[in-house]
Amino acid sequence: MAIGGLSAFWIALKKSWNLFKRSKLGLAGTAIITVFVFMAVFAPMISPYSPEFLAPDVDVFVPASYSKTYNTTGSFFEPVIGPSSPKDPTEDDGRLWIIVADSNGKIVMDSVAKNESPFSIPGRTIWINITDFGFSTPLSNVLYLVPGRDNLGKRATDDDLTKNGLIGFVANGYFVLLDPFTKRKLHSEYIGFQPRWLVEDPVSAGEMYDFPFQIRNDTGGLHSDRYIVAASDTHVQVFSVNYKSSQDDPPIPQFGIASVLSVDMPVTAKPLAYYLQLKPELSGIFVPTSNNKLAVFTLNGSARFDLDLAISGEPANMTAPIGYFRAPEIQMLYVPLRSATKAAIWYLLPRNVTAGNLTVFRTLTFDSSSSAITTQPDPGNSGNPHFVLTHYDAVGNATSSDLLRGSANGTLDSVLNISLSKPVRSLFYSPTTSLVQALDTDGVVWSAPTVSETRLRQRLINFFKDSDPLRIYIEYMGSSAGTKYAIGLSSEEMLALVFEPSTGNMVVYRLLGVSRAPLPPGTYPSGNTYILGTDAQGYDILTQLIWGSRVALIVGVLAALFSVVIGTLVGLVAGFYGGFLDTLLMRVTDIALVLPFLPLVLILASILGPSIWNIVIVIAVLGWPGIARVIRAQTLSLKERPFVDASRISGASRSRTMVVHIAPNVLPFAFLYMTLSVGGAILTEAAVSFIGLGDPRPSNVSWGIMLRTLGSSGNTLTAWWWLLPPGLCITLISLGFYLVGRAIDDIINPRLRER
Amino acid sequence: MGSRIGWKRGGVEEGGWILFSLFFYNMPSFWIGLIFIWIFAFQFGWFPLSGFQSANMADLVRKFPFLENNILARPFDYMWHMVLPLVVLVLISLAGVILLMRTSLLEVLKEDYILTARAKGLPERIVRRRHANRNAYLPVVTSFTIALAYSVGGAIILEQIFTYQGVGYYFLQAILIQDHFLAGATLFILAILVIVGNIVADLLYAWLDPRVRL
């Protein structure tokens, strides 16, 4: 019986196929569907890239840089970045100042603001000649003291000294503080020596996440001091600069400066004034000194503690400035060291500097006798502290270096581990982009991500193709909002600069370059060919197209299948049993039939959430009424046929009659309507995705989503290679199913066949 | 159109129209909207890119100098903005109607009364208009009621594409910002529109087919 049924089925199928073959359009439809099914099944094999593939940065990004040359006969110091000074009170976020000083006593301040190309507006530059203020060369490097903010985080807007940032320098033995914007001298004091290092605490320099506090009345525990350290090889002088207001009403702004420490001692490397306004007991002045020691002074200079710099008992020297975290909540310092046989990084905890309690908490050791390490804190202000370091052979002729990342538990993590072919001159970490950028001795800037997500750039980029070995200094410029390390910067704001002190050449560049995507079809510098180009993020269009056929077929076929199952059941039951059940089911069907289909789908999809399975369910649940009607009509006519009477007479139950005798006869119709509704389901899915309720995962990219991203990226009118293919595919696949449906229709309704 | 190609079987004209209809019938409305904007509004600049009126009448006058101080400037502006969305919507609905009309006419032509009409010597024109077309319209009108519901859906998306601030536009905004009250209210308006459309279709049906009594 089973075999007989099967062979009968086989014969019927053959017969249908012979009929089907006569319909040219049907064959064309089958061909189209076959192509798409092939694409869907073999997507991993035939797509040129994986769906997560992003075009490499070499293809997508072009450098965007702005350059300027400062003409002078002298040589320059490294530039200082001064975040935010409200020179123009209407500009709420102020400007980002680039301060360059030369050895002839000239100080140049150029600025960058939001939505403005650097160096583009003439007349913004501030020139200061120290001889105008009665000072003479030699000039030390220049400091910038960022404007403070009051307790509420607002910038003080009164005409007080906190309104503008200040610059500080030492000229021929005089320590000077100037307001460069009003050209006022605030303080000058003879200190009797010309410092080799002039440094300020990181908060005052705008290097931390927090602003310097600016309090009106010195009540409570806040200390609104700034600390400035001037150090020559033999002398250390520390000033505390104090912005306060008097107790008068209204308070009169007061500016105070006091010498807290002046001591003769050998200084071997750049000191650090580590000062946390809220935790002065953890703050101190760190001065590397002779005999492999690190001298730590308390803030008021009253006590000194010496730490022996050593790696496993071997005396060591500092190889770079001390690193610190940019978030004041994490008080940990990094001391890069090198001994005769080893290199290491100390994790130094200033538990209580006033009590002399400093602990070397951990040591990260490199067993390489001749390596140098420079650190750069990764300012994770969350509970995930890291720092970035570079590691290379500084004794021999270094031919390579490594970019590494250390974590708080004293190990290197695998997120960043990159070898460069040249030693790194300087590097920085930009928190908003999670990028480490490093300048090597060839003058090439390398960029590497520290987050291993698919969306981020995995390859290094070379911004400066015409590598100029003279550009030797790189610095993160960051935000103009008062501290460099603000969050939520736009890519236009994320700038860095490269400077060459001996010639005065400066290049300001965008950290991320400028994206050229969507890329038109073609072959690109990386050697990749994008047959249909890429989208705005760098995803390959052809790959998306091929993978999109999967989603289209899954959604189309499943949704059609489910709606046909529901529709057939409802139609069968309503038609066969008749009576009240029929009336009820058909009224429900009528109501469902006139409801606006797409709006309902959209509402349900929005409630259920973005996933292709939800879309399938929604389309199926709303798509059955038409089918139910047709099946019911068919059932009604079948019910009156003699074979139904015959089965009833032979004693079959009503349900058996329905299932065994009527259902097989309506199945061809169900199949026909399924074929016809696949196209509709695919169109609906595309529309839902296009509206923005589709499945956003890259592996589930559908043609509707492609058009959606096209629309939201704003390239609709320019990227024809992105606009045309998805729509054509939707049209073709839907056409394919429609044509097959029509051909089947011709077979099932022989009456139409002669046409 | 459908009746025309149904009447004259075979030939390039029929094939062309069928291909045209099949293509548009299976096209996503939003995509063809985008294509039309791209071609006619962006490449050729014949029509506005979006909106239902010009933000600035001076711009409009610059483009159409004869509208200066013309009382019809505003209505012309509305029409001008309506052209592209309307054409797209019509094209998409048209395709389905052509296909259905053709099929339906072919059915009708086999009926005995057509044979009778021809046999009694009526001119082909009369047979086609009075006997064939009139009966072939019936399924088309039926499908119109169903198509109306779908067409409203298509219009929603087109309003989005053309930034044409109609009910559909607000409906979509409401959905995307999860404002279900606004979405419900706009859906209600859309549903009423569909129901009104259905009533009109029923009246039309009664007029076309005297056997149907309201």
mmCIF file of C-alpha atoms in Angstrom, chain B residues 53-63 74 77 80-81:
data_model
loop_
_atom_site.group_PDB
_atom_site.id
_atom_site.type_symbol
_atom_site.label_atom_id
_atom_site.label_comp_id
_atom_site.label_asym_id
_atom_site.label_seq_id
_atom_site.Cartn_x
_atom_site.Cartn_y
_atom_site.Cartn_z
ATOM 1 C CA GLN B 53 6.162 71.153 0.145
ATOM 2 C CA SER B 54 9.090 73.419 -0.504
ATOM 3 C CA ALA B 55 10.699 74.804 2.622
ATOM 4 C CA ASN B 56 11.202 78.059 0.827
ATOM 5 C CA MET B 57 8.914 79.379 -1.868
ATOM 6 C CA ALA B 58 11.710 81.534 -3.265
ATOM 7 C CA ASP B 59 13.631 78.413 -4.259
ATOM 8 C CA LEU B 60 10.599 77.075 -6.019
ATOM 9 C CA VAL B 61 10.123 80.313 -7.925
ATOM 10 C CA ARG B 62 13.746 80.250 -8.955
ATOM 11 C CA LYS B 63 13.192 76.830 -10.460
ATOM 12 C CA ARG B 74 1.184 76.542 -3.517
ATOM 13 C CA ASP B 77 4.169 72.892 -5.135
ATOM 14 C CA TRP B 80 5.076 68.666 -7.745
ATOM 15 C CA HIS B 81 6.088 66.962 -4.527
#
